[in-house]
PDB file of C-alpha atoms and ligand atoms in Angstrom:
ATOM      1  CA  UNK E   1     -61.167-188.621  11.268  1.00 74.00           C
ATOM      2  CA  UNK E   2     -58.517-186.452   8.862  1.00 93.00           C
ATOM      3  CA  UNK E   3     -55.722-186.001  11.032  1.00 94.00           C
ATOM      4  CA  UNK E   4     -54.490-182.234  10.553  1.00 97.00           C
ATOM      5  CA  UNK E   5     -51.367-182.108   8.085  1.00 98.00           C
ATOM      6  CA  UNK E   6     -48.726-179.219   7.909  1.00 98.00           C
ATOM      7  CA  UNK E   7     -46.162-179.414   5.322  1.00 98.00           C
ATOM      8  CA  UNK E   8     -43.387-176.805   4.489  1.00 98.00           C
ATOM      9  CA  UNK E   9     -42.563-177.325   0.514  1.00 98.00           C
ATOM     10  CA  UNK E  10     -38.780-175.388   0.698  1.00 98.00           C
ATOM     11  CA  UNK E  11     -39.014-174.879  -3.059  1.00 98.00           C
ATOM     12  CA  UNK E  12     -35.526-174.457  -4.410  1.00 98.00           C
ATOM     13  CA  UNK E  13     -34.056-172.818  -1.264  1.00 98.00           C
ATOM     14  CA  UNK E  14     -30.882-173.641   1.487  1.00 98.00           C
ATOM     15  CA  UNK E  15     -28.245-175.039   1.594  1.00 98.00           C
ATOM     16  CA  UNK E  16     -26.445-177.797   3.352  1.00 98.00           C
ATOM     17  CA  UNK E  17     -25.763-175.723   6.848  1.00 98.00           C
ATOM     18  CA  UNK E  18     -29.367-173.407   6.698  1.00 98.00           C
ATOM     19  CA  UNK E  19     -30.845-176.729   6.165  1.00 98.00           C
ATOM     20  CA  UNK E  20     -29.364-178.362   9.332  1.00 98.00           C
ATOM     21  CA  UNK E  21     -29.586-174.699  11.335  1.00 98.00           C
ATOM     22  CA  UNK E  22     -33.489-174.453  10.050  1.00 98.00           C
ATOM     23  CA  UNK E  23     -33.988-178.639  10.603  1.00 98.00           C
ATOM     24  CA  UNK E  24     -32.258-178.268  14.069  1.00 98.00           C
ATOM     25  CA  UNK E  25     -35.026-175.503  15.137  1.00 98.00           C
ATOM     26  CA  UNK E  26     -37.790-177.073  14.233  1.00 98.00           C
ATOM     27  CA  UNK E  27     -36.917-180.268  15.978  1.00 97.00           C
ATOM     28  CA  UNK E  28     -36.921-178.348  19.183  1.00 97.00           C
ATOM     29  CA  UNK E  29     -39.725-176.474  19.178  1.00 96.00           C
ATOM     30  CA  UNK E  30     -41.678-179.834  17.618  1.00 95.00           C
ATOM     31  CA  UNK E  31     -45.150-180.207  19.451  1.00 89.00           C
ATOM     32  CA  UNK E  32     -45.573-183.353  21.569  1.00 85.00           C
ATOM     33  CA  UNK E  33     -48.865-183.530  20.961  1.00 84.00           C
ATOM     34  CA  UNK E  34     -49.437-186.276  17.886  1.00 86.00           C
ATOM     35  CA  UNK E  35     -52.642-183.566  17.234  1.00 92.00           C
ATOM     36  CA  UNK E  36     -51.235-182.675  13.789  1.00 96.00           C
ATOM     37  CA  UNK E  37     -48.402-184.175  11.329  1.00 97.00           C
ATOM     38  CA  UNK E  38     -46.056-181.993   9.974  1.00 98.00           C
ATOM     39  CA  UNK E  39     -44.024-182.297   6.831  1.00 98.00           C
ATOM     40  CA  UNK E  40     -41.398-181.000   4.916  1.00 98.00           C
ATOM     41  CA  UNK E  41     -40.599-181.387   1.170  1.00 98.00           C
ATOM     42  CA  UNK E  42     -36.762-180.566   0.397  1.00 98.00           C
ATOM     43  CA  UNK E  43     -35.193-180.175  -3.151  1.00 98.00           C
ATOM     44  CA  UNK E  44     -34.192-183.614  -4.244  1.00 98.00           C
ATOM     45  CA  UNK E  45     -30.136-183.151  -3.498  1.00 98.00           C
ATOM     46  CA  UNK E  46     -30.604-182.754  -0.072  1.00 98.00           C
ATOM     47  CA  UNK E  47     -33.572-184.924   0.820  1.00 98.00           C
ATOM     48  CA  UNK E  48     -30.456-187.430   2.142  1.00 98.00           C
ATOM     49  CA  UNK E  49     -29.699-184.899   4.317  1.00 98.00           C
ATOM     50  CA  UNK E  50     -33.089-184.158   5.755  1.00 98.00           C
ATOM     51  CA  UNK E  51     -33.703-187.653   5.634  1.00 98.00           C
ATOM     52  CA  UNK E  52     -31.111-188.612   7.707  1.00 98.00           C
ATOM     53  CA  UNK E  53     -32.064-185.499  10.612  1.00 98.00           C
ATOM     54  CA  UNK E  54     -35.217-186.440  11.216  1.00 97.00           C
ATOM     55  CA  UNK E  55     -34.895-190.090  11.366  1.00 96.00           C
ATOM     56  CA  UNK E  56     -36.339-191.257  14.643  1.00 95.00           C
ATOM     57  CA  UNK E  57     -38.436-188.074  15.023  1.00 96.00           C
ATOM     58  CA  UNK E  58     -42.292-187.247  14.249  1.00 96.00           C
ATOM     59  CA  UNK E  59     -41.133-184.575  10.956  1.00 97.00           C
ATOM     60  CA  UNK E  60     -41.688-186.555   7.656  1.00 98.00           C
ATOM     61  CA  UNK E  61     -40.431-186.104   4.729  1.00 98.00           C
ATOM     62  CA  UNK E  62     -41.267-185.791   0.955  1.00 98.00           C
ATOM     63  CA  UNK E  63     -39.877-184.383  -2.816  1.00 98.00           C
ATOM     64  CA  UNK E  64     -41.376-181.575  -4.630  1.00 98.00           C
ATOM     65  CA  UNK E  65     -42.103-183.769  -7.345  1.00 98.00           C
ATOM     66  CA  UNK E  66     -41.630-187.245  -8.884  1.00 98.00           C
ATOM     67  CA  UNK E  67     -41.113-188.814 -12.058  1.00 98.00           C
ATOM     68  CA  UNK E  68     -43.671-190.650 -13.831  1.00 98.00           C
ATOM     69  CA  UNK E  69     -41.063-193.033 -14.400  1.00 98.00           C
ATOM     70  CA  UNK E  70     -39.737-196.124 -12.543  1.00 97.00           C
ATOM     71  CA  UNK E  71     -36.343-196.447 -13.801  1.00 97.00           C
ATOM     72  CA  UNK E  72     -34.292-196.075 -17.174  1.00 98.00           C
ATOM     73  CA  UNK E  73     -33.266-193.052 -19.595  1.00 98.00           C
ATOM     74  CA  UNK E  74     -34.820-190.078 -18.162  1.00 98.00           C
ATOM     75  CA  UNK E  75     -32.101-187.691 -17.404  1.00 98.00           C
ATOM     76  CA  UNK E  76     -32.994-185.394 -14.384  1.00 97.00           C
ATOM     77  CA  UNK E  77     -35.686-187.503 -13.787  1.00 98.00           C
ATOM     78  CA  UNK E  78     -36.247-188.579  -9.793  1.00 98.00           C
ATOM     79  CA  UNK E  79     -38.542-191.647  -9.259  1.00 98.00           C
ATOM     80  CA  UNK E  80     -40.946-192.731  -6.050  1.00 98.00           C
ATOM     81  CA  UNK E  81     -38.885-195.841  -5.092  1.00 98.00           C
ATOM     82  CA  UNK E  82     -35.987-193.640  -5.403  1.00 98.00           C
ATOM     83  CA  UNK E  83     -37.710-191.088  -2.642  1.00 98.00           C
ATOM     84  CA  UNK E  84     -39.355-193.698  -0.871  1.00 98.00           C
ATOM     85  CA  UNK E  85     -35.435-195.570  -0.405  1.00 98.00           C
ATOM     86  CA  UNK E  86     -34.853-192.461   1.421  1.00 98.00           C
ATOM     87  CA  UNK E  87     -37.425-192.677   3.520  1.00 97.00           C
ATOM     88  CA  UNK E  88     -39.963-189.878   2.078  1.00 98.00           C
ATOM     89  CA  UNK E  89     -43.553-190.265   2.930  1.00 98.00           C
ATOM     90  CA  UNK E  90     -45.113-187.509   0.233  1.00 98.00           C
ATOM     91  CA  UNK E  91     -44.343-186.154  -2.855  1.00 98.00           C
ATOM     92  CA  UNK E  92     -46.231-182.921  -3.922  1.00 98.00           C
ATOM     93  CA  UNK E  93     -47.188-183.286  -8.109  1.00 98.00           C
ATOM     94  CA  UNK E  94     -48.927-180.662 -10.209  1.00 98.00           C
ATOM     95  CA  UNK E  95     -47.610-177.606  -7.923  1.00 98.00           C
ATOM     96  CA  UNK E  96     -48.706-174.452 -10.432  1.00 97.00           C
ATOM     97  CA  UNK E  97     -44.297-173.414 -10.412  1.00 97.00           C
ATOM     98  CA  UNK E  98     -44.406-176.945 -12.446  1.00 97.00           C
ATOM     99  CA  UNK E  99     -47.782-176.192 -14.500  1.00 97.00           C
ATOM    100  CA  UNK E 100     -46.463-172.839 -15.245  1.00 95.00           C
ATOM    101  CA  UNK E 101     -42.597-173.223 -16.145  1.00 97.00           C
ATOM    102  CA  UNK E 102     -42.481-176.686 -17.001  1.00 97.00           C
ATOM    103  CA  UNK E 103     -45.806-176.848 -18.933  1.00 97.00           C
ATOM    104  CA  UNK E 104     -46.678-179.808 -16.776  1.00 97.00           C
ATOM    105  CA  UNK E 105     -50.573-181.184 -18.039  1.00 97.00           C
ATOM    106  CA  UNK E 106     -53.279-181.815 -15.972  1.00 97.00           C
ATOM    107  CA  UNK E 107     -53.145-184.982 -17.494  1.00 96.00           C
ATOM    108  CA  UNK E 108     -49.416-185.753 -16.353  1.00 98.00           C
ATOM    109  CA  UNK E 109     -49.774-184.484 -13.411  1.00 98.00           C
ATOM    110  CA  UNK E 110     -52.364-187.369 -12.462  1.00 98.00           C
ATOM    111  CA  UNK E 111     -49.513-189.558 -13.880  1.00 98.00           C
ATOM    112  CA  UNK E 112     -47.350-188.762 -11.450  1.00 98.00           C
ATOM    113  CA  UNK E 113     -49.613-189.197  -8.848  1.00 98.00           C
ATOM    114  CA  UNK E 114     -50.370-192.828 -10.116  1.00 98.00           C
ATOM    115  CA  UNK E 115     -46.546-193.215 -10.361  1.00 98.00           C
ATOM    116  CA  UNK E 116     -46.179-191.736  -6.420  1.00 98.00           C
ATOM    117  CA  UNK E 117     -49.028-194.278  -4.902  1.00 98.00           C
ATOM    118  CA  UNK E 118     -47.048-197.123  -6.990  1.00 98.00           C
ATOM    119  CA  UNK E 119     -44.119-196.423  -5.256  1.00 98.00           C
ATOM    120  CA  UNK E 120     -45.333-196.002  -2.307  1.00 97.00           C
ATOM    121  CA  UNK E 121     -45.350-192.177  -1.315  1.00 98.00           C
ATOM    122  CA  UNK E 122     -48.654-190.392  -0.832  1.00 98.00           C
ATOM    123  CA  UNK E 123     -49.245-187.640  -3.852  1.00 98.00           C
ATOM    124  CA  UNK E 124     -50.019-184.066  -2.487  1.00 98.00           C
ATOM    125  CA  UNK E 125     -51.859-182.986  -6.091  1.00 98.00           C
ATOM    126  CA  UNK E 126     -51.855-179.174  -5.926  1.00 98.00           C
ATOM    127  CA  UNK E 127     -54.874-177.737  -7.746  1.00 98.00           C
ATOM    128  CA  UNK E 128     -55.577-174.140  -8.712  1.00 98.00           C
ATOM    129  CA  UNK E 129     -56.804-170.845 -10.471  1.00 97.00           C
ATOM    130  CA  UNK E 130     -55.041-168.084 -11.830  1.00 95.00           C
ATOM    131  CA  UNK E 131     -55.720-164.487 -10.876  1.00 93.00           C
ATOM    132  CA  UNK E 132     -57.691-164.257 -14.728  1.00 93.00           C
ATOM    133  CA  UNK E 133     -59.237-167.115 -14.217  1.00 96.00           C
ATOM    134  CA  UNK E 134     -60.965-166.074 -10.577  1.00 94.00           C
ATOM    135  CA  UNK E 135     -61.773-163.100 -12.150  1.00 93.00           C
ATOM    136  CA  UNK E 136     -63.866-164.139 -15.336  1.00 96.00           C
ATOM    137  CA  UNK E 137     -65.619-166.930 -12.993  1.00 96.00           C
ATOM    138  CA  UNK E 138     -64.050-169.480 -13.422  1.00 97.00           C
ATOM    139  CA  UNK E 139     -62.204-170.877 -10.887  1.00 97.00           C
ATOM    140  CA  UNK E 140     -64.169-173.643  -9.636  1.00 98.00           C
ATOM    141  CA  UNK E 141     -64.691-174.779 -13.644  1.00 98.00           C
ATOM    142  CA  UNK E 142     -60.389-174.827 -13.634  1.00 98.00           C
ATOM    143  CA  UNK E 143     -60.351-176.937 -10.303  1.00 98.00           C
ATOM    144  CA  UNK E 144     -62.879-179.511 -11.441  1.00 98.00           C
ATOM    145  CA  UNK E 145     -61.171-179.967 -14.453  1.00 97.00           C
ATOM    146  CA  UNK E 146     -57.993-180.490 -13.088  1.00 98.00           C
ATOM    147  CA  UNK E 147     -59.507-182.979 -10.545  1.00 98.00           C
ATOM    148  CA  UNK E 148     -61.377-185.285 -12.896  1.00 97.00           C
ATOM    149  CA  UNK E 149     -58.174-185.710 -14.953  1.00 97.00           C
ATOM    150  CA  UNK E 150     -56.486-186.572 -12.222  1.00 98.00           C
ATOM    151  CA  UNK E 151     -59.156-188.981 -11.284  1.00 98.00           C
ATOM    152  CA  UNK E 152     -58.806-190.548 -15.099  1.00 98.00           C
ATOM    153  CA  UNK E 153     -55.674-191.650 -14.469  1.00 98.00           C
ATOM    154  CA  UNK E 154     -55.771-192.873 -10.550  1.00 98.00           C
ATOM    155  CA  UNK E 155     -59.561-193.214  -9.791  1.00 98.00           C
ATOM    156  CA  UNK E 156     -61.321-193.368  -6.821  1.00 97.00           C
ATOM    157  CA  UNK E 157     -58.801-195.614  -5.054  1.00 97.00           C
ATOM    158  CA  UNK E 158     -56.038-193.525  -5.998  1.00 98.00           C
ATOM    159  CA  UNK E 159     -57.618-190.309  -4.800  1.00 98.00           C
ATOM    160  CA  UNK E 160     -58.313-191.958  -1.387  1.00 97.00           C
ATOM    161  CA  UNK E 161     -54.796-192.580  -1.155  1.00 98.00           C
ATOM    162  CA  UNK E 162     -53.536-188.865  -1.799  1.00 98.00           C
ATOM    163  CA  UNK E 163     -53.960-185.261  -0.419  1.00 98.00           C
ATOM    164  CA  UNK E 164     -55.204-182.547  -2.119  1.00 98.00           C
ATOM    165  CA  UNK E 165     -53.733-178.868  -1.872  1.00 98.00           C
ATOM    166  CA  UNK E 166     -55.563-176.081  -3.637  1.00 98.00           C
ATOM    167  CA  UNK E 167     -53.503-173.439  -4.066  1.00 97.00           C
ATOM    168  CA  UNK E 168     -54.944-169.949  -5.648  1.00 97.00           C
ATOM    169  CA  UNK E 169     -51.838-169.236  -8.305  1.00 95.00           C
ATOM    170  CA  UNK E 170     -52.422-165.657  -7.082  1.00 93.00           C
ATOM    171  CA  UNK E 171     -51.842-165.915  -3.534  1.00 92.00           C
ATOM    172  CA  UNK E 172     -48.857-167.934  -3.930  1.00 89.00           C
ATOM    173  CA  UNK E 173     -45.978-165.975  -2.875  1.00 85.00           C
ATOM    174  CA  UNK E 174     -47.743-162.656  -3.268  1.00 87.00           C
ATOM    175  CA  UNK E 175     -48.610-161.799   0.453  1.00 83.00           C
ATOM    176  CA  UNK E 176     -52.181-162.155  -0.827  1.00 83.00           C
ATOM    177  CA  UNK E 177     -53.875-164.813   1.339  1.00 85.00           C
ATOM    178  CA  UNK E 178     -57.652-166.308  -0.100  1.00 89.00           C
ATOM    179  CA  UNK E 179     -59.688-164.990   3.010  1.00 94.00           C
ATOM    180  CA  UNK E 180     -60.993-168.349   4.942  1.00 96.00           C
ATOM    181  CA  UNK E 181     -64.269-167.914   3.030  1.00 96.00           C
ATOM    182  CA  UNK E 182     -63.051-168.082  -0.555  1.00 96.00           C
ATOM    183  CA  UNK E 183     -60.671-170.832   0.454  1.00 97.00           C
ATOM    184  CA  UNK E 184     -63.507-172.942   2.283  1.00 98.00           C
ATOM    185  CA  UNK E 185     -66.157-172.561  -0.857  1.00 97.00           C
ATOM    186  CA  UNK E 186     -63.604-174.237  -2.565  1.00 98.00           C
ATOM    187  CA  UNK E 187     -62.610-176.771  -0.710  1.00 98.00           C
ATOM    188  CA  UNK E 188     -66.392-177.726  -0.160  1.00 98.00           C
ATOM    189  CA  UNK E 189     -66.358-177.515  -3.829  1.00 98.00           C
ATOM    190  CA  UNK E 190     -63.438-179.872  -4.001  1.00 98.00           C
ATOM    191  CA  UNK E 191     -64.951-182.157  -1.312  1.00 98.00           C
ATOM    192  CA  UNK E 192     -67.987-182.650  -3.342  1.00 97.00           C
ATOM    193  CA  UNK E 193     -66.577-183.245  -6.078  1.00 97.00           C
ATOM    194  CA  UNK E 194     -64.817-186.283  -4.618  1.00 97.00           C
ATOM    195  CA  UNK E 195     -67.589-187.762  -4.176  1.00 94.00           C
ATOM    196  CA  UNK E 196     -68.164-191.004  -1.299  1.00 95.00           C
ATOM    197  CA  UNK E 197     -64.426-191.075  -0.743  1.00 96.00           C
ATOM    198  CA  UNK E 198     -64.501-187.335   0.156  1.00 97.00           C
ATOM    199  CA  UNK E 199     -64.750-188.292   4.074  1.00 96.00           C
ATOM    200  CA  UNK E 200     -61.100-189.008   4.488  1.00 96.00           C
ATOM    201  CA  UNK E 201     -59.346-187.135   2.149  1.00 98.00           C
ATOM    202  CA  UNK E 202     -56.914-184.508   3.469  1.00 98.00           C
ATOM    203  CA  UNK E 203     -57.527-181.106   1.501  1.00 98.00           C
ATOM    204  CA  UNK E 204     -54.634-178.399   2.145  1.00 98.00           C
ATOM    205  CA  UNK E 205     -54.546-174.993   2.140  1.00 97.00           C
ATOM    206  CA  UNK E 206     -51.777-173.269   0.176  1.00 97.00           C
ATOM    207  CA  UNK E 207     -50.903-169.606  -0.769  1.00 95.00           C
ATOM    208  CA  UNK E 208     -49.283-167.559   1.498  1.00 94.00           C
ATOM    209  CA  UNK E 209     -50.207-169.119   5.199  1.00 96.00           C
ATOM    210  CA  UNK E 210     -48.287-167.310   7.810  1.00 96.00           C
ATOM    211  CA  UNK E 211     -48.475-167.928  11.704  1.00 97.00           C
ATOM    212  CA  UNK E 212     -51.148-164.598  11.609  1.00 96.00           C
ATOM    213  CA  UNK E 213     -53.448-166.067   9.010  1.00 96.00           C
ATOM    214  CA  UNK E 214     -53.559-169.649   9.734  1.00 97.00           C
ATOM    215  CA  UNK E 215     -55.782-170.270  12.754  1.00 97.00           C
ATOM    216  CA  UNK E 216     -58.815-168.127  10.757  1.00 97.00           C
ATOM    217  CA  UNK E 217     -58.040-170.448   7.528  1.00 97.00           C
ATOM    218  CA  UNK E 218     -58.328-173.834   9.757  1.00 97.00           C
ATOM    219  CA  UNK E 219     -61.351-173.068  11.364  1.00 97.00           C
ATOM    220  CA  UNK E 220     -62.999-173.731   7.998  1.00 97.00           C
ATOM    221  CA  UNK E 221     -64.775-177.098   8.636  1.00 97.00           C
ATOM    222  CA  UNK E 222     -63.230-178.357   4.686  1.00 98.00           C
ATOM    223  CA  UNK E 223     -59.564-177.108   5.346  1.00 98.00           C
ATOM    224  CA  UNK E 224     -57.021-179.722   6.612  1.00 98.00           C
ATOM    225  CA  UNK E 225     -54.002-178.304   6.921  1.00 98.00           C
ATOM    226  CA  UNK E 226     -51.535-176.354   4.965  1.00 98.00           C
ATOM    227  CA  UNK E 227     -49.166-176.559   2.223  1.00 98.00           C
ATOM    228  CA  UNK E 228     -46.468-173.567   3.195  1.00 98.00           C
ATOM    229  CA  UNK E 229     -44.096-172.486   0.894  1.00 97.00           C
ATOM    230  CA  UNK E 230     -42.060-169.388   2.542  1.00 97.00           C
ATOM    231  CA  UNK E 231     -43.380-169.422   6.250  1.00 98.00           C
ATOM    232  CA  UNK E 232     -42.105-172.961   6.442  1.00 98.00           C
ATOM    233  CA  UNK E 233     -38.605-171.544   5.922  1.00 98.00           C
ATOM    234  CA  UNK E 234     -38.549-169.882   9.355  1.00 98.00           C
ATOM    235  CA  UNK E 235     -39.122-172.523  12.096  1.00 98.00           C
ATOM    236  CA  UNK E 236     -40.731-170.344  14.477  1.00 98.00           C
ATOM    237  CA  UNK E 237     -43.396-169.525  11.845  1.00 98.00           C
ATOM    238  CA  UNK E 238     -43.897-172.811  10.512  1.00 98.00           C
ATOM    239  CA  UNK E 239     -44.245-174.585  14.554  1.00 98.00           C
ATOM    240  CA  UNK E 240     -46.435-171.687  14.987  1.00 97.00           C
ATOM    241  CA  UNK E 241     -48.938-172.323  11.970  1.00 97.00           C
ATOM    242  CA  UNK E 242     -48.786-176.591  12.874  1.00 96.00           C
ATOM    243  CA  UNK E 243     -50.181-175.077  16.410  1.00 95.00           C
ATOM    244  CA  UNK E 244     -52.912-172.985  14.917  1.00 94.00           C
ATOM    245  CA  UNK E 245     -54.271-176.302  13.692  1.00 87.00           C
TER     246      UNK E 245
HETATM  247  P1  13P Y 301     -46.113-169.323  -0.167  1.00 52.89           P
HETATM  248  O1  13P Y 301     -46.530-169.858   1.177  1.00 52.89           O
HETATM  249  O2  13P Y 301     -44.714-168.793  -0.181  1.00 52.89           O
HETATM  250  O3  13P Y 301     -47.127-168.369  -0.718  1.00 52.89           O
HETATM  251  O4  13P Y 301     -46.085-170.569  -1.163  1.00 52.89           O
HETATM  252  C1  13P Y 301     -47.181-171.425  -1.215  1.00 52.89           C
HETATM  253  C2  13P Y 301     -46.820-172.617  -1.976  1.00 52.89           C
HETATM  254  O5  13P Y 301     -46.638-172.553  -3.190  1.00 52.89           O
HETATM  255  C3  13P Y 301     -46.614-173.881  -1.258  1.00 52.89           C
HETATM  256  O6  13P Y 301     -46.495-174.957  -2.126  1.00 52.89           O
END
């Protein structure tokens, strides 16, 4: 019933020509198969780009984030109609890089999922623990809590229209994957949390996922999919997790 989802969030790397070199690789070694969707979010300047090379083809597209704002005097400020023009499908809010260096709330991170779903994108909402936080016990206290403010703000019909990535802030770039059963006891924990909608809600996986690691972290009956930060920069690796699906 949840259709597997792959997405490759680039973070703040390329550049016009790696993005076409890295775009043009990935287009060829695309799966036929309709099995599993696969994503990528580019930074904002060159979602034109991106937008434009995989017109026509099965690769969607989405920003790394999105104002909570429609229009008006919000310099650096990018907003959903604005991504959605361009033909994105997602935009991932509340990744921990924005919790932790922009002091993004959880509060305004459900925000910009309501403002994502108004314009018309799906929200990837990225939830997570620190290291200190796993440690003392209370990780799945952290999650719920960053869930039900979410939910404040877009409610059960707004979480049925999103995806949820949890993302352990310590495996994120460290090399240090959650094994498949710490990542699965959450995302049971997130599933139940979500209550009646919880059937066909898309939960990713995010925190170093590599070709290696990924078919062990999908056969977890509550993982979806993945949310790949710098696998999905190598097109070999990133075709090679969407197959582990
Ligand atoms: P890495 O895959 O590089 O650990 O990054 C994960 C991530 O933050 C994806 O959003």
């Amino acid at each position: 019933m949840r259709r597997p989802l792959v997405v490759g969030n680039w973070k703040m790397n390329g550049s016009r020509e790696q993005n076409t070199e890295l775009l043009q690789s990935i287009l060829g070694l695309l799966p036929e198969s309709e099995k599993v969707e696969l994503a990528v979010c580019a930074p904002f300047v060159y979602i034109d780009q991106v937008s434009e090379q995989v017109a026509n083809t099965s690769l969607a597209l989405g920003g790394q984030d999105v104002s909570v704002h429609v229009s008006g005097a919000y310099t650096g400020e990018i907003a959903a109609p604005m991504l959605a023009e361009f033909g994105c499908r997602y935009a991932i809010v509340g990744h921990s890089e924005r919790r932790q260096y922009h002091n993004e709330s959880n509060l305004l991170v459900g925000q910009k999922a309501l403002s994502a779903i108004q314009g018309g994108l799906t929200p990837i909402i990225c939830v997570g623990e620190s290291l200190e936080q796993r440690e003392i016990g209370s990780a799945l206290d952290v999650i719920g809590s960053q869930l039900q403010s979410v939910k404040s703000v877009i409610g059960d019909q707004g979480l049925a229209k999103s995806v949820i990535a949890y993302e352990p802030v310590w495996a994120i770039g460290t090399g240090l994957t959650a094994t498949p059963e710490q990542a699965q006891e959450v995302h049971q924990f997130i599933r139940e949390q979500l209550g009646s909608i919880a059937d066909g809600i898309s939960i990713l996986y995010g925190g170093s996922v590599k070709a290696a690691n990924a078919a062990d972290l999908f056969a977890q009956p509550d993982i979806d999919g993945a949310l790949v930060g710098g696998a999905s920069l190598v097109a070999e690796e990133f075709i090679n997790i969407a197959k582990a699906v």
